[in-house]
Amino acid sequence: DAKTTQPNSMESNEEEPVHLPCNHSTISGTDYIHWYRQLPSQGPEYVIHGLTSNVNNRMASLAIAEDRKSSTLILHRATLRDAAVYYCILRPYTGRRALTFGSGTRLQVQP
Amino acid sequence: DAGVIQSPRHEVTEMGQEVTLRCKPISGHDYLFWYRQTMMRGLELLIYFNNNVPIDDSGMPEDRFSAKMPNASFSTLKIQPSEPRDSAVYFCATLGPAGITGELFFGEGSRLTVL
């Protein structure tokens, strides 16, 4: 699987936007970009995914660079509940269905 | 749906004992995954099944670990004999027919402590 690079940790203030970056310079044309997060003492949960176009859902937005070598997960207004480890994962369109998790970005949200 | 259900939530056992972790997938989901999470190694895929058949078990650490999926509604991960280094949180996850764009649903995990 192609590799992703994320900062180890980030801090944000409550009610401010948060931009979580992810580099994936070796992404292939058929790789989807998935984001999951893991709240303390819970299993990972799906956040969002995309292929080429920017995506929005009720949880977050995903901005994908034009060359697809990087992406940014955007939390529009961080809450204390958003404190978690965020994982950026590439998933090929065909073949293996499993996700390979890296070390992710630990987001701390200050009140 | 109740989501992915794992049991037990916590298990403390002594070295050498057999441990069995259980998972009930979301109804209709045809992929089931077992992951292990430790501070040192993060989240690691151990094995996954499709339609009850093991597809990739290359992540299973050694012969002490075995996993089965006798039917579409139940899977087990067994460690025999257990060792202190097996202490970790074990997650079960499932994937439905949406396939590649579908999301994995994780259970709450089974925290195993081997003394």
PDB file of C-alpha atoms in Angstrom:
ATOM      1  CA  ASP A   1       0.000   0.000   0.000  1.00  0.00           C
ATOM      2  CA  ALA A   2       1.167   3.543  -0.744  1.00  0.00           C
ATOM      3  CA  LYS A   3       2.470   5.385   2.293  1.00  0.00           C
ATOM      4  CA  THR A   4       1.011   8.470   3.982  1.00  0.00           C
ATOM      5  CA  THR A   5       2.820  10.996   6.171  1.00  0.00           C
ATOM      6  CA  GLN A   6       1.071  12.938   8.909  1.00  0.00           C
ATOM      7  CA  PRO A   7       2.301  15.164  11.735  1.00  0.00           C
ATOM      8  CA  ASN A   8       2.466  13.314  15.038  1.00  0.00           C
ATOM      9  CA  SER A   9       0.366  15.850  16.894  1.00  0.00           C
ATOM     10  CA  MET A  10      -1.545  19.103  16.532  1.00  0.00           C
ATOM     11  CA  GLU A  11      -3.322  21.454  18.868  1.00  0.00           C
ATOM     12  CA  SER A  12      -6.411  23.524  18.339  1.00  0.00           C
ATOM     13  CA  ASN A  13      -8.731  25.737  20.307  1.00  0.00           C
ATOM     14  CA  GLU A  14     -12.361  24.919  20.742  1.00  0.00           C
ATOM     15  CA  GLU A  15     -14.694  26.368  18.110  1.00  0.00           C
ATOM     16  CA  GLU A  16     -11.830  27.165  15.739  1.00  0.00           C
ATOM     17  CA  PRO A  17     -11.237  25.413  12.411  1.00  0.00           C
ATOM     18  CA  VAL A  18      -8.652  22.667  12.254  1.00  0.00           C
ATOM     19  CA  HIS A  19      -6.706  21.636   9.170  1.00  0.00           C
ATOM     20  CA  LEU A  20      -5.089  18.214   9.411  1.00  0.00           C
ATOM     21  CA  PRO A  21      -2.585  17.607   6.604  1.00  0.00           C
ATOM     22  CA  CYS A  22      -1.585  14.357   4.950  1.00  0.00           C
ATOM     23  CA  ASN A  23       1.109  13.770   2.351  1.00  0.00           C
ATOM     24  CA  HIS A  24       0.836  10.829  -0.030  1.00  0.00           C
ATOM     25  CA  SER A  25       3.297  11.516  -2.809  1.00  0.00           C
ATOM     26  CA  THR A  26       3.281   7.915  -4.096  1.00  0.00           C
ATOM     27  CA  ILE A  27      -0.485   7.725  -4.481  1.00  0.00           C
ATOM     28  CA  SER A  28      -1.679   5.836  -7.532  1.00  0.00           C
ATOM     29  CA  GLY A  29      -4.514   6.874  -9.792  1.00  0.00           C
ATOM     30  CA  THR A  30      -6.880   4.299  -8.313  1.00  0.00           C
ATOM     31  CA  ASP A  31      -6.195   4.981  -4.636  1.00  0.00           C
ATOM     32  CA  TYR A  32      -9.004   6.432  -2.578  1.00  0.00           C
ATOM     33  CA  ILE A  33      -8.076   8.707   0.332  1.00  0.00           C
ATOM     34  CA  HIS A  34      -9.815   7.676   3.538  1.00  0.00           C
ATOM     35  CA  TRP A  35      -9.831   9.346   6.921  1.00  0.00           C
ATOM     36  CA  TYR A  36     -10.689   7.627  10.178  1.00  0.00           C
ATOM     37  CA  ARG A  37     -10.434   8.835  13.724  1.00  0.00           C
ATOM     38  CA  GLN A  38     -10.090   7.082  17.037  1.00  0.00           C
ATOM     39  CA  LEU A  39     -11.537   8.654  20.136  1.00  0.00           C
ATOM     40  CA  PRO A  40     -10.021   7.643  23.489  1.00  0.00           C
ATOM     41  CA  SER A  41     -10.869   4.072  24.498  1.00  0.00           C
ATOM     42  CA  GLN A  42     -12.893   3.447  21.335  1.00  0.00           C
ATOM     43  CA  GLY A  43     -12.408   1.728  18.013  1.00  0.00           C
ATOM     44  CA  PRO A  44     -11.625   3.787  14.931  1.00  0.00           C
ATOM     45  CA  GLU A  45     -14.553   5.395  13.152  1.00  0.00           C
ATOM     46  CA  TYR A  46     -14.952   6.514   9.572  1.00  0.00           C
ATOM     47  CA  VAL A  47     -14.792  10.238   8.908  1.00  0.00           C
ATOM     48  CA  ILE A  48     -14.704  10.819   5.151  1.00  0.00           C
ATOM     49  CA  HIS A  49     -13.170   9.636   1.901  1.00  0.00           C
ATOM     50  CA  GLY A  50     -12.526  10.979  -1.596  1.00  0.00           C
ATOM     51  CA  LEU A  51     -10.822  10.294  -4.882  1.00  0.00           C
ATOM     52  CA  THR A  52     -10.190  13.554  -6.745  1.00  0.00           C
ATOM     53  CA  SER A  53     -12.795  16.135  -5.834  1.00  0.00           C
ATOM     54  CA  ASN A  54     -13.234  17.863  -2.505  1.00  0.00           C
ATOM     55  CA  VAL A  55     -15.842  16.212  -0.312  1.00  0.00           C
ATOM     56  CA  ASN A  56     -18.080  17.423   2.478  1.00  0.00           C
ATOM     57  CA  ASN A  57     -20.156  15.550   5.020  1.00  0.00           C
ATOM     58  CA  ARG A  58     -21.675  16.298   8.380  1.00  0.00           C
ATOM     59  CA  MET A  59     -18.445  15.553  10.195  1.00  0.00           C
ATOM     60  CA  ALA A  60     -15.775  17.211   8.080  1.00  0.00           C
ATOM     61  CA  SER A  61     -14.510  18.344   4.702  1.00  0.00           C
ATOM     62  CA  LEU A  62     -11.762  16.765   2.659  1.00  0.00           C
ATOM     63  CA  ALA A  63      -9.669  18.960   0.403  1.00  0.00           C
ATOM     64  CA  ILE A  64      -7.578  17.067  -2.152  1.00  0.00           C
ATOM     65  CA  ALA A  65      -4.690  18.709  -3.978  1.00  0.00           C
ATOM     66  CA  GLU A  66      -4.942  18.859  -7.731  1.00  0.00           C
ATOM     67  CA  ASP A  67      -1.997  16.467  -8.141  1.00  0.00           C
ATOM     68  CA  ARG A  68      -3.463  14.249  -5.372  1.00  0.00           C
ATOM     69  CA  LYS A  69      -0.139  14.086  -3.592  1.00  0.00           C
ATOM     70  CA  SER A  70      -1.597  15.631  -0.474  1.00  0.00           C
ATOM     71  CA  SER A  71      -4.917  16.153   1.225  1.00  0.00           C
ATOM     72  CA  THR A  72      -6.303  18.061   4.187  1.00  0.00           C
ATOM     73  CA  LEU A  73      -9.036  17.070   6.573  1.00  0.00           C
ATOM     74  CA  ILE A  74     -10.925  20.135   7.751  1.00  0.00           C
ATOM     75  CA  LEU A  75     -12.939  20.273  10.945  1.00  0.00           C
ATOM     76  CA  HIS A  76     -14.853  23.504  10.636  1.00  0.00           C
ATOM     77  CA  ARG A  77     -15.394  24.126  14.336  1.00  0.00           C
ATOM     78  CA  ALA A  78     -13.438  21.913  16.676  1.00  0.00           C
ATOM     79  CA  THR A  79     -15.139  20.696  19.821  1.00  0.00           C
ATOM     80  CA  LEU A  80     -13.638  18.936  22.806  1.00  0.00           C
ATOM     81  CA  ARG A  81     -15.182  15.742  21.476  1.00  0.00           C
ATOM     82  CA  ASP A  82     -13.009  16.010  18.365  1.00  0.00           C
ATOM     83  CA  ALA A  83      -9.874  15.258  20.396  1.00  0.00           C
ATOM     84  CA  ALA A  84      -8.714  12.012  18.848  1.00  0.00           C
ATOM     85  CA  VAL A  85      -6.088  10.349  16.664  1.00  0.00           C
ATOM     86  CA  TYR A  86      -6.810  11.010  12.994  1.00  0.00           C
ATOM     87  CA  TYR A  87      -5.616   8.519  10.406  1.00  0.00           C
ATOM     88  CA  CYS A  88      -5.147   9.247   6.707  1.00  0.00           C
ATOM     89  CA  ILE A  89      -5.207   5.991   4.721  1.00  0.00           C
ATOM     90  CA  LEU A  90      -4.893   5.173   1.032  1.00  0.00           C
ATOM     91  CA  ARG A  91      -7.075   2.361  -0.192  1.00  0.00           C
ATOM     92  CA  PRO A  92      -6.708   0.880  -3.677  1.00  0.00           C
ATOM     93  CA  TYR A  93      -9.826   0.591  -5.785  1.00  0.00           C
ATOM     94  CA  THR A  94      -9.231  -3.065  -6.510  1.00  0.00           C
ATOM     95  CA  GLY A  95      -7.902  -5.914  -4.483  1.00  0.00           C
ATOM     96  CA  ARG A  96      -7.227  -5.722  -0.793  1.00  0.00           C
ATOM     97  CA  ARG A  97     -10.164  -4.528   1.263  1.00  0.00           C
ATOM     98  CA  ALA A  98      -8.289  -4.129   4.527  1.00  0.00           C
ATOM     99  CA  LEU A  99      -7.067  -0.769   5.786  1.00  0.00           C
ATOM    100  CA  THR A 100      -3.444  -0.267   6.801  1.00  0.00           C
ATOM    101  CA  PHE A 101      -3.211   2.241   9.626  1.00  0.00           C
ATOM    102  CA  GLY A 102      -0.176   4.442  10.190  1.00  0.00           C
ATOM    103  CA  SER A 103       0.548   6.333  13.367  1.00  0.00           C
ATOM    104  CA  GLY A 104      -1.880   9.184  12.631  1.00  0.00           C
ATOM    105  CA  THR A 105      -2.105  12.690  14.080  1.00  0.00           C
ATOM    106  CA  ARG A 106      -3.101  13.153  17.681  1.00  0.00           C
ATOM    107  CA  LEU A 107      -5.348  16.225  17.872  1.00  0.00           C
ATOM    108  CA  GLN A 108      -5.672  18.039  21.159  1.00  0.00           C
ATOM    109  CA  VAL A 109      -8.473  20.566  21.545  1.00  0.00           C
ATOM    110  CA  GLN A 110      -8.129  23.231  24.190  1.00  0.00           C
ATOM    111  CA  PRO A 111     -11.202  24.800  25.788  1.00  0.00           C
TER     112      PRO A 111
ATOM    113  CA  ASP B   1     -28.407  -2.406  14.203  1.00  0.00           C
ATOM    114  CA  ALA B   2     -26.327  -2.749  17.353  1.00  0.00           C
ATOM    115  CA  GLY B   3     -23.071  -2.454  15.472  1.00  0.00           C
ATOM    116  CA  VAL B   4     -20.098  -4.786  15.791  1.00  0.00           C
ATOM    117  CA  ILE B   5     -20.262  -6.553  19.135  1.00  0.00           C
ATOM    118  CA  GLN B   6     -17.129  -7.840  20.828  1.00  0.00           C
ATOM    119  CA  SER B   7     -16.731  -9.855  23.975  1.00  0.00           C
ATOM    120  CA  PRO B   8     -15.288  -9.837  26.500  1.00  0.00           C
ATOM    121  CA  ARG B   9     -14.557  -6.119  26.826  1.00  0.00           C
ATOM    122  CA  HIS B  10     -11.787  -6.812  29.313  1.00  0.00           C
ATOM    123  CA  GLU B  11      -9.880  -9.979  30.055  1.00  0.00           C
ATOM    124  CA  VAL B  12      -7.092 -10.550  32.519  1.00  0.00           C
ATOM    125  CA  THR B  13      -5.400 -13.913  32.397  1.00  0.00           C
ATOM    126  CA  GLU B  14      -2.180 -15.593  33.339  1.00  0.00           C
ATOM    127  CA  MET B  15       0.580 -16.596  31.001  1.00  0.00           C
ATOM    128  CA  GLY B  16      -0.056 -19.972  29.445  1.00  0.00           C
ATOM    129  CA  GLN B  17      -3.829 -19.786  29.576  1.00  0.00           C
ATOM    130  CA  GLU B  18      -6.064 -19.991  26.518  1.00  0.00           C
ATOM    131  CA  VAL B  19      -7.852 -16.802  25.516  1.00  0.00           C
ATOM    132  CA  THR B  20     -10.849 -16.623  23.204  1.00  0.00           C
ATOM    133  CA  LEU B  21     -12.124 -13.316  21.879  1.00  0.00           C
ATOM    134  CA  ARG B  22     -15.475 -13.137  20.127  1.00  0.00           C
ATOM    135  CA  CYS B  23     -17.011 -10.929  17.496  1.00  0.00           C
ATOM    136  CA  LYS B  24     -20.520 -10.593  16.139  1.00  0.00           C
ATOM    137  CA  PRO B  25     -20.480  -8.646  12.867  1.00  0.00           C
ATOM    138  CA  ILE B  26     -23.133  -6.313  11.535  1.00  0.00           C
ATOM    139  CA  SER B  27     -25.757  -8.347   9.727  1.00  0.00           C
ATOM    140  CA  GLY B  28     -25.175  -8.449   5.986  1.00  0.00           C
ATOM    141  CA  HIS B  29     -21.513  -7.433   6.169  1.00  0.00           C
ATOM    142  CA  ASP B  30     -19.432  -9.950   4.254  1.00  0.00           C
ATOM    143  CA  TYR B  31     -15.952  -8.856   5.326  1.00  0.00           C
ATOM    144  CA  LEU B  32     -14.624  -9.279   8.844  1.00  0.00           C
ATOM    145  CA  PHE B  33     -11.255  -8.022  10.113  1.00  0.00           C
ATOM    146  CA  TRP B  34      -9.287  -8.628  13.294  1.00  0.00           C
ATOM    147  CA  TYR B  35      -6.855  -5.877  14.364  1.00  0.00           C
ATOM    148  CA  ARG B  36      -4.538  -5.574  17.341  1.00  0.00           C
ATOM    149  CA  GLN B  37      -3.470  -2.276  18.883  1.00  0.00           C
ATOM    150  CA  THR B  38      -0.491  -1.641  21.138  1.00  0.00           C
ATOM    151  CA  MET B  39       1.363   1.534  22.048  1.00  0.00           C
ATOM    152  CA  MET B  40       4.516   0.281  20.381  1.00  0.00           C
ATOM    153  CA  ARG B  41       3.092  -1.043  17.107  1.00  0.00           C
ATOM    154  CA  GLY B  42      -0.164   0.854  16.671  1.00  0.00           C
ATOM    155  CA  LEU B  43      -3.052  -0.790  14.833  1.00  0.00           C
ATOM    156  CA  GLU B  44      -2.034  -3.975  13.043  1.00  0.00           C
ATOM    157  CA  LEU B  45      -4.176  -6.150  10.829  1.00  0.00           C
ATOM    158  CA  LEU B  46      -4.063  -9.761  11.970  1.00  0.00           C
ATOM    159  CA  ILE B  47      -6.438 -11.512   9.589  1.00  0.00           C
ATOM    160  CA  TYR B  48      -9.509 -10.885   7.496  1.00  0.00           C
ATOM    161  CA  PHE B  49     -12.352 -12.972   6.107  1.00  0.00           C
ATOM    162  CA  ASN B  50     -14.657 -12.631   3.152  1.00  0.00           C
ATOM    163  CA  ASN B  51     -17.866 -14.662   3.204  1.00  0.00           C
ATOM    164  CA  ASN B  52     -16.478 -16.621   6.166  1.00  0.00           C
ATOM    165  CA  VAL B  53     -13.310 -17.621   4.276  1.00  0.00           C
ATOM    166  CA  PRO B  54      -9.908 -16.365   5.478  1.00  0.00           C
ATOM    167  CA  ILE B  55      -8.385 -14.162   2.785  1.00  0.00           C
ATOM    168  CA  ASP B  56      -5.198 -12.863   4.361  1.00  0.00           C
ATOM    169  CA  ASP B  57      -3.709 -14.153   7.593  1.00  0.00           C
ATOM    170  CA  SER B  58      -0.197 -12.830   7.027  1.00  0.00           C
ATOM    171  CA  GLY B  59      -0.526 -10.565  10.063  1.00  0.00           C
ATOM    172  CA  MET B  60      -1.105 -13.384  12.504  1.00  0.00           C
ATOM    173  CA  PRO B  61       1.991 -13.253  14.702  1.00  0.00           C
ATOM    174  CA  GLU B  62       2.598 -16.958  15.185  1.00  0.00           C
ATOM    175  CA  ASP B  63       0.990 -20.349  15.510  1.00  0.00           C
ATOM    176  CA  ARG B  64      -0.335 -19.510  18.954  1.00  0.00           C
ATOM    177  CA  PHE B  65      -2.925 -17.321  17.247  1.00  0.00           C
ATOM    178  CA  SER B  66      -5.858 -18.755  15.330  1.00  0.00           C
ATOM    179  CA  ALA B  67      -9.071 -17.246  13.996  1.00  0.00           C
ATOM    180  CA  LYS B  68     -12.250 -18.838  12.764  1.00  0.00           C
ATOM    181  CA  MET B  69     -15.487 -17.700  11.244  1.00  0.00           C
ATOM    182  CA  PRO B  70     -17.869 -20.677  11.358  1.00  0.00           C
ATOM    183  CA  ASN B  71     -20.798 -18.648  10.044  1.00  0.00           C
ATOM    184  CA  ALA B  72     -21.718 -15.154   8.905  1.00  0.00           C
ATOM    185  CA  SER B  73     -22.691 -14.011  12.374  1.00  0.00           C
ATOM    186  CA  PHE B  74     -19.759 -15.076  14.516  1.00  0.00           C
ATOM    187  CA  SER B  75     -15.969 -15.054  14.608  1.00  0.00           C
ATOM    188  CA  THR B  76     -13.388 -15.981  17.213  1.00  0.00           C
ATOM    189  CA  LEU B  77      -9.749 -15.124  17.760  1.00  0.00           C
ATOM    190  CA  LYS B  78      -7.952 -17.621  19.968  1.00  0.00           C
ATOM    191  CA  ILE B  79      -4.558 -17.354  21.614  1.00  0.00           C
ATOM    192  CA  GLN B  80      -3.127 -20.561  23.052  1.00  0.00           C
ATOM    193  CA  PRO B  81      -0.949 -20.374  25.057  1.00  0.00           C
ATOM    194  CA  SER B  82      -1.081 -16.671  25.889  1.00  0.00           C
ATOM    195  CA  GLU B  83       2.045 -14.654  26.702  1.00  0.00           C
ATOM    196  CA  PRO B  84       2.520 -11.228  28.329  1.00  0.00           C
ATOM    197  CA  ARG B  85       3.502  -9.720  24.967  1.00  0.00           C
ATOM    198  CA  ASP B  86       0.001 -10.526  23.672  1.00  0.00           C
ATOM    199  CA  SER B  87      -1.393  -7.842  25.963  1.00  0.00           C
ATOM    200  CA  ALA B  88      -3.181  -5.394  23.680  1.00  0.00           C
ATOM    201  CA  VAL B  89      -6.575  -4.174  22.570  1.00  0.00           C
ATOM    202  CA  TYR B  90      -8.059  -6.427  19.913  1.00  0.00           C
ATOM    203  CA  PHE B  91     -10.573  -4.913  17.528  1.00  0.00           C
ATOM    204  CA  CYS B  92     -13.010  -6.584  15.213  1.00  0.00           C
ATOM    205  CA  ALA B  93     -14.284  -4.624  12.205  1.00  0.00           C
ATOM    206  CA  THR B  94     -16.694  -5.368   9.387  1.00  0.00           C
ATOM    207  CA  LEU B  95     -17.313  -4.085   5.885  1.00  0.00           C
ATOM    208  CA  GLY B  96     -20.527  -4.270   3.955  1.00  0.00           C
ATOM    209  CA  PRO B  97     -21.374  -4.751   0.305  1.00  0.00           C
ATOM    210  CA  ALA B  98     -20.471  -1.149  -0.580  1.00  0.00           C
ATOM    211  CA  GLY B  99     -16.991  -2.514  -1.054  1.00  0.00           C
ATOM    212  CA  ILE B 100     -14.056  -0.262  -1.740  1.00  0.00           C
ATOM    213  CA  THR B 101     -15.846   2.955  -0.921  1.00  0.00           C
ATOM    214  CA  GLY B 102     -17.563   1.470   2.081  1.00  0.00           C
ATOM    215  CA  GLU B 103     -16.545   2.234   5.589  1.00  0.00           C
ATOM    216  CA  LEU B 104     -15.211  -0.218   8.102  1.00  0.00           C
ATOM    217  CA  PHE B 105     -17.233  -0.432  11.281  1.00  0.00           C
ATOM    218  CA  PHE B 106     -15.200  -1.218  14.370  1.00  0.00           C
ATOM    219  CA  GLY B 107     -16.293  -2.767  17.617  1.00  0.00           C
ATOM    220  CA  GLU B 108     -15.346  -1.274  20.957  1.00  0.00           C
ATOM    221  CA  GLY B 109     -12.469  -3.692  21.356  1.00  0.00           C
ATOM    222  CA  SER B 110     -11.375  -6.371  23.806  1.00  0.00           C
ATOM    223  CA  ARG B 111      -8.624  -5.290  26.153  1.00  0.00           C
ATOM    224  CA  LEU B 112      -6.426  -8.271  26.990  1.00  0.00           C
ATOM    225  CA  THR B 113      -3.924  -8.303  29.828  1.00  0.00           C
ATOM    226  CA  VAL B 114      -1.694 -11.347  30.187  1.00  0.00           C
ATOM    227  CA  LEU B 115       0.160 -11.481  33.486  1.00  0.00           C
TER     228      LEU B 115
END
